[in-house]
Amino acid sequence: MQWLRTMVRIRLFEQMLADLYKAGRLVGVVHLSIGQEATAVGVCSALKDGDQITSTHRGHHHMVARGLDPQKMFAEILGRAGGYCRGKGGSMHVSAPAQGAMGANGIVGGGIAHAVGLAFAAKRLGSGGISAAFFGDGAANQGVLFESLNLAALWQAPVLFVCENNGYTEFTPTDAVTAGESIAARAAPFGIPAVEVDGDDVVAVNRLAGEATARARSGRGPTFIECRTARWRGHHEGEESYAKPYREPPAAADPIDRLERVLRDAGLAADGLRAAMEAEEEAGLAAALAAAEAEPEPPPERALEDVFA
Amino acid sequence: MTSVSPSAPVKRLAPALAEGIATCMRTDPRVVVWGEDVRIGVMGPTRGLVDEFGSERVLDCPISEAAFVGAAIGAAAGGLRPVVDIMFSSFAYVAFDQFANQAGRLRYMTGGQVAIPLVIIGSAGAAGANAAQHSEVPSALFLAAGGLRVVFPSTPHQAFWLTRAAIESDDPVIVLHHPALAATRGSLEAEPLSLGDAVVEPVGRDVSVLATGLMAHRARAVAKRLAGEGMFVEVVDVCTLNPMPWNAIIASVTKTGRAVVVDEGRLTCSVASELAAGIGERAHDALRAPVRRLAVPDVPIPFAPNLEAAVVPSEEAIAAMVCEVARA
Ligand SMILES: Cc1ncc(C[n+]2csc(CCOP(=O)(O)OP(=O)(O)O)c2C)c(N)n1
Ligand SMILES: [Mg+2]
């Protein structure tokens, strides 16, 4: 039930950003995760407090799924004083390490190795924590992925490599720039257990993530999970200003509808439950957005702070 | 200086870069283009090329900067003239070994046996809330790495001619372009520019302002404004940074006796620092005031628009420093 709520929250959060963008109330570039809610929720629901994730330029869903406060996320994305990164990170860099979200990253592949290091640190310090690296199918072509897989296997680091395969590398179908049979198959030569999963099936993602976290926590090292999903919107909002139509509308079924159906079939979701959830979440997010928009800009001297300890 | 002729074609800056590439591709079959989404041309410099030259010469690459920059070095050594669009120039950091240790070293280390006629194009600079990893001007890093030519055109005319010169050069050349200037319009005049040129409007007598990219635009706006107040500022658009156009720079500073260097890179070890030191050494006797540097303070570019505006040199800040130096 909590999964449904979180997925609904992600969807609404992103839709509000799409509306804000259209209305000219957003600054910078935003990459939305609509359609990919199940991967974030399926994996993050298998994590505990004290675990860490690293994320990507398309990372709002991971952050909401990790339990971050929507008001502080909105504030960051709007460049306001009360944002998680004090207004210095923006959409591509929302981070809250204290809440287990080491952060989104504007550099494709930039966070993957960090997750290996976070996992190593947790192991060495005996904190019991593990980490998960989210990255896209496009990022699977960065050399750092292979180097990270090797390190993680050598160190038996308690880390999940979670590839969100949404089929696109910006404007290019990933198949056109990616050799080999699958992305998951890239982990096998390192001796890392790898699975492919329907990434829009939150139950299946959660089951595999649960197995992977159990493996990691019991000292049996990394796991690779390729989640097949779809990017419903463009690469970023506003791209139609220069990108001619380049893709088919995604065929995937709505992951939220799918979970709702599962809950219904199990007799867990009464009629009207989702609508009520949506209304509650919408009200909560609207209040969060209003509060964030009412915040001041960061004070100018803040530009010079936080460089060194 | 470039004269303006009414018949010259008018273009925006990013399409002028593309036109520079296309002109070379039409006459030299060795020129090929690759990078991520170059067929769409995300940042502009390669937009439309695939329509004219086909997908055999315009290749979309995976997100593998180290590999496709390295492959371009190999292709250059192997007889082609690759033009790589790396999108944001700070994505070069992912592949920096290929820039600094490979492209910039191979000719020297092989005792001159290998030429690397390679061009890498990337946007540089803050264009509004793109945050630290997509907003920097890394020209100083490329200069310090060594063995790399660097140009940073600020007008369509400069973009067209310097791209051509870059492709025709037998050295690796980094072509930077400012994302906030992509839509700037200007005419492509017939008078070419070469590597090592600066563009100077020889009108000033009071202060020389040296700048590139967006900073050159701001400097020109300041010059116009101050001219109305009777102060004559000579803007030296240092559109090629390696080779550094010392003759043009020193000629201007010798005339005015005062210099302000404006830089969208970080102050420490900046291009501004190099220029200030070089002017001090070469034109010491002509200087009537210390050379001043105006650059981004030593911080990453922050996301919030008001913070970004606070760290990138503004017209007001340039004008204020020019006035201080003029009075000094
Ligand atoms: C090192 C680097 N190269 C290129 C880019 C530009 N870029 C941003 S997102 C993106 C596509 C990423 O594709 P994928 O990993 O599949 O993630 P998705 O956008 O599909 O979520 C690219 C090429 C970048 N940010 N960093
Ligand atoms: Mg993708």
XYZ file of C-alpha atoms and ligand atoms in Angstrom:
664
model
C 0.000 0.000 0.000
C 2.860 2.292 0.871
C 4.361 1.454 -2.517
C 1.246 2.670 -4.280
C 1.298 5.887 -2.308
C 4.954 6.519 -3.075
C 4.476 5.821 -6.772
C 1.505 8.166 -6.851
C 3.572 10.810 -5.078
C 6.389 10.488 -7.588
C 3.998 10.731 -10.529
C 2.298 13.824 -9.158
C 5.569 15.444 -8.155
C 6.893 15.029 -11.678
C 3.660 16.172 -13.294
C 3.758 19.312 -11.214
C 7.281 19.953 -12.451
C 6.163 19.423 -16.044
C 3.406 21.996 -15.491
C 5.801 24.415 -13.834
C 8.190 24.062 -16.740
C 5.450 24.751 -19.229
C 4.377 27.778 -17.277
C 7.942 29.108 -17.348
C 8.305 28.850 -13.586
C 11.258 26.429 -13.611
C 14.895 27.252 -14.225
C 17.487 24.986 -15.768
C 16.969 21.571 -17.296
C 14.660 18.930 -15.806
C 14.635 15.248 -16.700
C 11.429 13.602 -15.486
C 11.005 10.007 -14.369
C 7.335 9.481 -15.226
C 6.857 5.820 -16.151
C 9.868 4.682 -14.129
C 8.292 4.865 -10.674
C 8.315 1.109 -10.103
C 12.082 0.708 -10.359
C 12.743 3.397 -7.780
C 10.072 2.177 -5.380
C 10.837 -1.509 -5.911
C 14.503 -1.035 -5.045
C 14.240 1.628 -2.357
C 11.558 -0.318 -0.501
C 14.118 -3.106 -0.110
C 16.621 -0.727 1.504
C 16.844 0.270 5.150
C 17.732 3.406 7.020
C 21.485 3.729 6.886
C 21.758 2.348 3.377
C 22.838 4.735 0.620
C 21.864 5.294 -2.991
C 23.583 7.136 -5.783
C 21.453 8.484 -8.570
C 21.498 10.209 -11.928
C 20.416 13.343 -13.776
C 16.951 11.714 -13.822
C 16.716 11.121 -10.088
C 13.616 12.699 -8.554
C 11.857 9.326 -8.294
C 14.790 7.820 -6.412
C 14.780 10.707 -3.979
C 11.045 10.591 -3.302
C 11.254 6.813 -2.938
C 14.056 7.262 -0.429
C 11.686 9.368 1.639
C 12.993 12.860 0.951
C 10.822 15.839 1.828
C 9.032 17.138 -1.294
C 9.163 20.717 -0.078
C 12.943 20.658 0.219
C 13.133 18.947 -3.167
C 10.913 21.559 -4.802
C 12.928 24.297 -3.123
C 16.158 22.860 -4.504
C 14.763 22.447 -8.001
C 13.456 26.031 -7.898
C 16.771 27.393 -6.623
C 15.377 28.508 -3.265
C 17.166 28.979 0.029
C 15.646 26.002 1.821
C 16.524 23.382 -0.788
C 18.413 20.261 0.212
C 21.606 21.617 -1.337
C 20.923 25.186 -0.201
C 20.017 26.084 -3.783
C 23.404 25.131 -5.199
C 22.578 21.783 -6.789
C 19.266 21.978 -8.611
C 17.267 19.254 -10.309
C 20.218 17.137 -11.410
C 21.903 17.191 -8.017
C 19.256 16.768 -5.324
C 21.045 15.057 -2.429
C 20.441 14.184 1.204
C 23.233 11.902 2.430
C 21.865 11.939 5.964
C 18.751 10.275 4.584
C 20.640 7.748 2.550
C 20.614 9.638 -0.720
C 24.201 10.486 -1.594
C 22.888 12.291 -4.536
C 21.916 12.692 -8.088
C 24.673 13.418 -10.587
C 24.894 15.499 -13.733
C 27.664 13.359 -15.154
C 26.440 10.158 -16.732
C 28.069 7.312 -14.831
C 29.411 9.707 -12.225
C 27.806 8.029 -9.230
C 28.393 4.358 -9.996
C 31.838 4.058 -8.460
C 30.732 6.133 -5.470
C 28.251 3.390 -4.608
C 31.088 0.852 -4.587
C 33.026 3.063 -2.210
C 30.021 3.667 0.008
C 29.517 -0.078 0.198
C 33.172 -0.655 0.981
C 33.042 1.950 3.733
C 29.939 0.389 5.245
C 31.617 -3.012 5.213
C 34.880 -1.740 6.663
C 33.140 0.276 9.365
C 30.794 -2.559 10.141
C 27.747 -0.328 9.916
C 25.678 -3.061 8.323
C 24.686 -0.706 5.553
C 24.691 -1.404 1.867
C 24.409 0.773 -1.203
C 22.609 0.867 -4.517
C 23.805 2.611 -7.662
C 21.046 3.692 -10.019
C 22.160 4.384 -13.572
C 20.647 4.388 -17.037
C 21.124 2.159 -20.035
C 23.155 4.954 -21.599
C 25.481 5.004 -18.606
C 26.116 1.297 -19.144
C 28.447 2.378 -21.953
C 30.765 4.306 -19.660
C 33.992 2.499 -18.914
C 33.615 3.338 -15.253
C 30.774 0.830 -14.999
C 33.076 -2.031 -15.951
C 35.808 -0.823 -13.651
C 33.290 -0.529 -10.832
C 31.931 -4.035 -11.444
C 35.433 -5.405 -11.244
C 36.239 -3.538 -8.024
C 32.948 -4.474 -6.420
C 33.515 -8.138 -7.241
C 37.103 -8.060 -5.979
C 36.122 -6.346 -2.752
C 32.854 -8.252 -2.389
C 31.296 -4.879 -1.782
C 27.688 -4.914 -0.581
C 26.315 -2.970 -3.538
C 23.405 -3.260 -5.958
C 23.996 -2.121 -9.516
C 20.569 -1.057 -10.712
C 20.371 -0.254 -14.409
C 17.139 1.489 -15.352
C 16.860 0.578 -18.988
C 14.324 2.982 -20.449
C 15.436 2.352 -24.012
C 16.889 5.779 -24.709
C 20.233 7.467 -24.477
C 19.021 11.051 -24.785
C 17.531 11.021 -28.297
C 19.101 7.821 -29.559
C 17.549 4.385 -29.062
C 20.063 2.679 -26.815
C 20.144 -0.399 -29.062
C 21.728 1.753 -31.753
C 24.742 2.552 -29.564
C 24.976 -0.585 -27.421
C 26.470 -3.887 -28.516
C 25.811 -7.289 -27.048
C 22.720 -9.170 -26.060
C 21.783 -7.358 -22.878
C 23.152 -4.948 -20.351
C 22.762 -7.431 -17.507
C 25.006 -9.834 -19.409
C 27.826 -7.341 -18.928
C 28.068 -8.248 -15.240
C 28.494 -11.975 -15.760
C 32.203 -11.970 -16.698
C 32.940 -10.422 -13.312
C 31.155 -13.232 -11.522
C 28.399 -10.913 -10.378
C 24.908 -12.414 -10.286
C 22.807 -10.517 -12.805
C 19.102 -10.520 -13.487
C 16.760 -8.799 -15.889
C 13.365 -7.821 -14.639
C 10.232 -6.124 -15.863
C 11.017 -2.790 -14.273
C 7.403 -1.663 -14.363
C 6.392 -4.510 -12.053
C 7.155 -3.102 -8.629
C 6.497 -6.422 -6.922
C 9.023 -8.241 -9.097
C 11.606 -5.491 -8.723
C 11.185 -5.505 -4.972
C 11.545 -9.295 -4.788
C 14.818 -9.263 -6.716
C 16.096 -6.248 -4.847
C 15.258 -8.018 -1.610
C 17.301 -11.041 -2.667
C 20.140 -8.769 -3.669
C 20.135 -6.849 -0.413
C 20.090 -10.127 1.530
C 23.086 -11.293 -0.482
C 24.890 -8.022 0.158
C 24.115 -7.952 3.858
C 25.296 -11.507 4.334
C 28.691 -10.713 2.844
C 28.132 -12.319 -0.534
C 28.876 -9.176 -2.510
C 27.304 -7.301 -5.390
C 24.293 -7.998 -7.595
C 23.331 -6.491 -10.926
C 19.669 -5.810 -11.708
C 18.577 -4.564 -15.112
C 15.101 -3.072 -14.906
C 13.359 -2.838 -18.273
C 11.187 0.218 -18.212
C 10.130 3.116 -20.412
C 10.670 6.836 -20.412
C 7.268 8.362 -21.003
C 8.348 11.919 -21.530
C 11.209 13.295 -23.566
C 14.821 13.321 -22.482
C 14.156 16.659 -20.839
C 11.315 19.129 -20.716
C 11.375 21.627 -23.538
C 13.394 19.427 -25.902
C 10.878 19.884 -28.724
C 12.398 23.307 -29.283
C 15.226 21.585 -31.155
C 14.669 17.820 -31.305
C 12.495 16.732 -34.191
C 10.129 13.873 -33.267
C 12.429 10.905 -32.732
C 10.526 8.180 -30.933
C 7.352 6.173 -30.678
C 5.093 6.753 -27.714
C 6.049 4.144 -25.096
C 3.979 0.988 -25.217
C 4.490 -0.008 -21.602
C 1.528 -0.327 -19.289
C 1.330 2.191 -16.474
C 3.276 0.749 -13.516
C 0.910 2.446 -11.092
C -2.157 0.893 -12.754
C -0.413 -2.434 -12.598
C 0.233 -2.242 -8.888
C -3.306 -1.065 -8.275
C -4.585 -4.112 -10.144
C -2.389 -6.422 -8.080
C -3.689 -4.893 -4.870
C -7.272 -5.108 -6.071
C -6.898 -8.754 -7.068
C -5.514 -9.482 -3.621
C -8.483 -7.733 -2.104
C -6.242 -5.053 -0.614
C -7.458 -2.029 -2.523
C -11.037 -0.945 -2.242
C -12.646 1.142 -4.958
C -11.702 4.733 -4.591
C -8.526 4.030 -2.628
C -6.227 5.299 -5.330
C -8.349 8.348 -5.991
C -8.300 9.183 -2.308
C -4.537 8.686 -2.191
C -4.095 10.908 -5.202
C -6.188 13.623 -3.640
C -4.202 13.483 -0.402
C -0.862 13.436 -2.136
C -1.862 16.214 -4.477
C -2.899 18.390 -1.570
C 0.328 17.644 0.268
C 2.485 18.358 -2.762
C 0.600 21.527 -3.621
C 1.244 22.806 -0.118
C 4.911 21.781 -0.384
C 5.266 23.575 -3.696
C 3.560 26.705 -2.446
C 5.824 26.772 0.591
C 8.900 26.201 -1.551
C 7.950 28.904 -4.038
C 7.376 31.325 -1.186
C 10.922 30.817 0.078
C 13.516 33.468 -0.652
C 16.431 33.056 -3.012
C 19.617 31.897 -1.310
C 21.577 34.831 0.115
C 24.367 35.797 -2.309
C 27.201 35.134 0.148
C 26.174 31.491 0.105
C 27.760 31.221 -3.338
C 31.155 31.357 -1.639
C 30.458 28.814 1.110
C 30.856 25.025 1.291
C 33.969 24.683 -0.859
C 36.178 23.306 1.891
C 35.678 21.844 5.362
C 39.420 44.157 -37.951
C 36.560 42.733 -39.941
C 34.599 45.126 -42.079
C 30.895 44.538 -42.440
C 29.636 43.947 -45.943
C 25.927 43.980 -46.705
C 26.096 40.866 -48.882
C 27.677 38.559 -46.278
C 25.389 35.779 -45.031
C 23.930 36.301 -41.576
C 23.917 33.328 -39.244
C 23.557 32.482 -35.610
C 26.644 31.311 -33.773
C 25.924 27.585 -33.406
C 24.911 27.207 -37.071
C 28.059 29.102 -38.001
C 30.098 26.407 -36.267
C 28.133 23.817 -38.256
C 28.751 25.759 -41.459
C 32.465 25.815 -40.690
C 32.454 22.041 -40.337
C 30.301 21.577 -43.448
C 32.589 23.742 -45.548
C 35.515 21.505 -44.676
C 33.496 18.318 -45.177
C 32.545 19.424 -48.678
C 36.138 19.670 -49.822
C 37.928 17.176 -47.595
C 36.561 13.618 -47.428
C 38.860 12.886 -44.491
C 36.675 15.009 -42.198
C 34.282 12.907 -40.111
C 32.111 13.921 -37.167
C 31.216 11.946 -34.077
C 29.903 12.282 -30.547
C 26.685 11.721 -28.634
C 23.554 12.639 -30.577
C 25.518 14.545 -33.209
C 22.850 13.731 -35.776
C 20.316 15.707 -33.760
C 23.014 18.120 -32.674
C 22.014 18.804 -29.094
C 24.194 21.861 -28.618
C 23.977 23.001 -32.242
C 27.426 22.676 -33.827
C 26.619 19.483 -35.726
C 22.936 20.101 -36.432
C 21.988 19.320 -40.029
C 25.315 17.741 -40.995
C 23.876 14.235 -41.287
C 21.365 15.446 -43.877
C 24.123 16.604 -46.179
C 26.889 14.114 -45.433
C 25.088 10.965 -44.336
C 25.486 8.665 -41.407
C 28.804 7.224 -42.612
C 30.491 10.546 -41.874
C 28.296 11.717 -38.989
C 28.268 9.037 -36.295
C 26.231 8.928 -33.099
C 28.290 7.499 -30.255
C 27.455 5.792 -26.978
C 28.157 7.677 -23.759
C 31.787 6.615 -23.780
C 33.809 9.812 -23.893
C 37.160 8.224 -23.083
C 36.694 5.741 -25.912
C 35.381 8.045 -28.592
C 37.903 10.801 -27.894
C 40.652 8.203 -27.836
C 39.323 6.671 -31.025
C 39.362 10.109 -32.626
C 43.025 10.446 -31.724
C 43.671 7.106 -33.364
C 41.624 8.044 -36.393
C 43.537 11.306 -36.684
C 46.854 9.497 -36.499
C 45.463 7.068 -39.031
C 44.751 9.670 -41.669
C 41.313 11.133 -40.948
C 40.376 14.553 -39.617
C 37.839 13.792 -36.907
C 35.636 16.470 -35.410
C 34.260 15.350 -32.053
C 31.383 17.158 -30.385
C 31.709 16.472 -26.671
C 28.579 18.529 -25.915
C 29.511 20.273 -22.679
C 33.252 20.846 -22.552
C 33.341 19.732 -18.924
C 32.459 16.227 -20.112
C 36.082 16.267 -21.225
C 36.988 15.505 -17.616
C 35.648 11.962 -18.081
C 38.178 11.552 -20.871
C 40.926 13.819 -19.623
C 43.729 11.347 -20.101
C 42.943 11.356 -23.806
C 43.153 15.144 -23.885
C 46.124 15.796 -21.664
C 48.279 12.694 -21.802
C 47.486 11.506 -25.297
C 46.322 14.146 -27.798
C 48.524 16.808 -26.254
C 51.626 14.647 -25.942
C 51.884 12.241 -28.845
C 53.535 14.504 -31.391
C 56.229 15.477 -28.897
C 56.789 12.041 -27.421
C 57.212 10.466 -30.813
C 59.784 13.061 -31.760
C 57.415 14.654 -34.250
C 56.477 11.462 -36.049
C 52.758 11.636 -35.336
C 50.306 14.393 -36.186
C 46.938 14.520 -34.430
C 44.701 16.670 -36.654
C 41.756 16.443 -34.300
C 39.053 18.956 -33.377
C 36.981 18.726 -30.223
C 34.029 21.073 -29.883
C 32.330 21.747 -26.574
C 30.144 24.359 -24.999
C 31.638 26.344 -22.160
C 30.036 28.705 -19.727
C 27.025 29.430 -17.605
C 23.727 29.800 -19.427
C 21.274 29.859 -16.554
C 20.809 27.255 -13.826
C 22.684 24.304 -15.270
C 24.740 23.940 -12.074
C 28.386 23.147 -11.537
C 28.873 20.157 -13.809
C 27.418 21.819 -16.918
C 28.461 25.459 -16.600
C 32.193 25.781 -16.366
C 34.688 27.343 -18.714
C 37.639 24.950 -18.577
C 39.888 26.751 -21.071
C 42.648 27.169 -18.509
C 42.802 23.409 -17.960
C 43.260 22.800 -21.674
C 45.943 25.484 -21.863
C 47.746 24.056 -18.861
C 47.517 20.500 -20.203
C 49.648 21.642 -23.125
C 49.953 20.497 -26.706
C 46.389 21.578 -27.416
C 45.301 24.541 -29.484
C 42.321 26.323 -27.947
C 39.887 28.747 -29.585
C 36.789 30.353 -28.101
C 34.828 32.303 -30.715
C 32.291 34.858 -29.529
C 30.629 35.770 -32.838
C 29.316 33.765 -35.790
C 32.103 35.146 -37.961
C 34.740 33.979 -35.506
C 32.953 30.660 -35.091
C 32.897 29.951 -38.801
C 36.484 30.862 -39.545
C 38.068 29.455 -36.422
C 36.261 26.130 -36.878
C 37.626 25.954 -40.388
C 41.097 26.848 -39.186
C 40.817 24.244 -36.453
C 39.902 21.486 -38.890
C 42.635 22.519 -41.304
C 45.247 22.554 -38.543
C 47.547 19.564 -38.074
C 47.295 19.949 -34.302
C 44.584 18.941 -31.845
C 42.314 21.961 -31.402
C 39.654 22.530 -28.753
C 36.822 24.729 -30.025
C 34.773 26.197 -27.192
C 31.475 27.975 -27.677
C 29.257 29.656 -25.131
C 25.761 28.193 -24.738
C 24.328 31.617 -23.983
C 25.619 32.860 -27.347
C 24.312 29.994 -29.514
C 21.560 32.176 -30.965
C 23.677 35.322 -31.373
C 23.386 36.616 -34.913
C 26.144 38.029 -37.041
C 27.433 38.110 -40.573
C 30.076 35.748 -41.891
C 32.477 38.108 -43.580
C 34.899 37.031 -46.272
C 37.958 38.006 -44.281
C 39.270 34.840 -42.630
C 40.549 34.370 -39.102
C 43.408 32.041 -38.264
C 44.643 30.306 -35.153
C 46.557 32.928 -33.215
C 44.358 35.862 -34.155
C 42.606 38.220 -31.783
C 39.784 40.538 -32.772
C 40.319 44.135 -31.728
C 38.158 47.182 -32.308
C 40.956 49.761 -32.350
C 38.967 52.552 -30.788
C 40.125 52.736 -27.217
C 42.727 54.914 -25.691
C 41.927 54.657 -21.984
C 41.764 51.003 -20.936
C 42.212 47.678 -22.732
C 39.755 44.954 -21.761
C 40.740 41.404 -22.678
C 37.993 38.805 -22.768
C 36.597 35.774 -24.600
C 33.165 34.278 -25.244
C 30.303 35.769 -23.273
C 32.746 37.971 -21.401
C 33.807 39.542 -24.694
C 30.166 40.421 -25.358
C 29.827 41.950 -21.939
C 33.063 43.857 -22.422
C 31.817 45.265 -25.730
C 28.560 46.343 -24.095
C 30.532 48.071 -21.346
C 32.759 49.760 -23.911
C 29.714 51.108 -25.693
C 28.202 52.365 -22.475
C 31.390 54.012 -21.223
C 32.018 55.631 -24.614
C 28.844 57.606 -23.950
C 30.527 58.896 -20.806
C 33.709 59.817 -22.634
C 35.819 56.857 -21.609
C 37.261 54.855 -24.484
C 37.726 51.172 -23.838
C 39.485 48.911 -26.307
C 38.122 45.395 -26.263
C 40.579 42.699 -27.255
C 38.557 39.586 -27.990
C 41.101 36.862 -27.311
C 39.254 34.370 -29.474
C 42.284 32.163 -29.821
C 43.982 31.230 -26.575
C 46.611 28.923 -27.969
C 48.435 30.259 -29.870
C 48.016 33.311 -27.623
C 47.799 36.476 -29.747
C 50.429 38.364 -27.767
C 51.210 40.881 -30.479
C 47.659 42.163 -30.654
C 47.360 42.151 -26.870
C 50.574 44.008 -26.262
C 49.853 46.506 -29.040
C 46.590 47.429 -27.354
C 47.983 47.586 -23.839
C 50.959 49.621 -25.002
C 48.542 52.130 -26.463
C 46.243 52.399 -23.433
C 48.702 51.664 -20.618
C 45.936 49.976 -18.634
C 44.413 46.531 -18.775
C 41.547 44.594 -17.248
C 41.309 40.884 -17.984
C 37.852 39.346 -17.705
C 37.480 35.592 -17.453
C 34.564 33.223 -16.966
C 36.924 30.599 -15.540
C 37.912 30.434 -11.895
C 40.436 33.015 -10.780
C 43.202 30.723 -9.529
C 45.461 29.630 -12.387
C 43.003 31.170 -14.841
C 43.495 32.394 -18.376
C 43.197 35.831 -16.778
C 46.195 35.020 -14.602
C 48.218 33.968 -17.621
C 47.277 37.103 -19.525
C 47.975 39.393 -16.588
C 51.385 37.834 -16.003
C 52.218 37.917 -19.692
C 51.269 41.575 -20.005
C 53.289 42.398 -16.921
C 56.371 40.793 -18.421
C 55.973 42.125 -21.922
C 54.555 45.610 -21.415
C 55.817 46.613 -18.013
C 57.173 49.961 -19.133
C 53.953 50.930 -20.853
C 51.706 50.150 -17.900
C 50.321 53.079 -15.978
C 48.356 50.934 -13.514
C 48.535 47.354 -12.321
C 46.765 44.849 -14.556
C 43.560 43.687 -12.881
C 41.790 40.321 -13.182
C 38.045 39.813 -12.951
C 37.063 36.147 -12.898
C 34.760 33.662 -11.229
C 35.761 33.315 -7.574
C 37.248 29.938 -6.660
C 33.913 28.149 -6.379
C 31.906 25.856 -8.660
C 29.053 27.531 -10.562
C 26.040 27.371 -8.224
C 22.599 26.357 -9.469
C 20.288 29.117 -8.200
C 20.111 31.846 -10.852
C 20.840 34.633 -8.384
C 23.933 32.809 -7.116
C 25.104 32.078 -10.648
C 24.740 35.743 -11.505
C 26.682 36.623 -8.364
C 29.782 34.657 -9.361
C 29.951 35.228 -13.137
C 31.440 38.642 -13.997
C 28.592 40.994 -14.888
C 28.627 44.126 -17.034
C 28.380 46.182 -13.841
C 31.390 44.457 -12.328
C 33.387 44.883 -15.525
C 32.451 48.563 -15.762
C 33.348 49.134 -12.129
C 36.772 47.550 -12.499
C 37.448 49.417 -15.742
C 36.627 52.695 -14.041
C 38.872 51.860 -11.086
C 41.762 51.032 -13.372
C 41.166 54.132 -15.452
C 41.456 56.286 -12.341
C 44.409 54.393 -10.872
C 29.716 12.219 -19.057
C 28.456 12.718 -19.650
N 28.264 12.587 -20.970
C 27.133 13.034 -21.543
C 26.164 13.637 -20.797
C 24.906 14.176 -21.446
N 23.762 13.329 -21.117
C 22.933 13.630 -20.116
S 21.780 12.465 -19.892
C 22.356 11.556 -21.167
C 21.690 10.275 -21.528
C 21.705 9.310 -20.421
O 21.081 8.146 -20.818
P 20.745 7.053 -19.740
O 21.956 6.732 -18.948
O 20.083 5.939 -20.438
O 19.741 7.783 -18.748
P 18.279 8.324 -19.057
O 18.424 9.736 -19.526
O 17.665 7.454 -20.069
O 17.581 8.278 -17.746
C 23.458 12.164 -21.747
C 24.194 11.635 -22.896
C 26.413 13.789 -19.421
N 25.537 14.409 -18.623
N 27.548 13.314 -18.874
Mg 18.084 5.589 -20.800
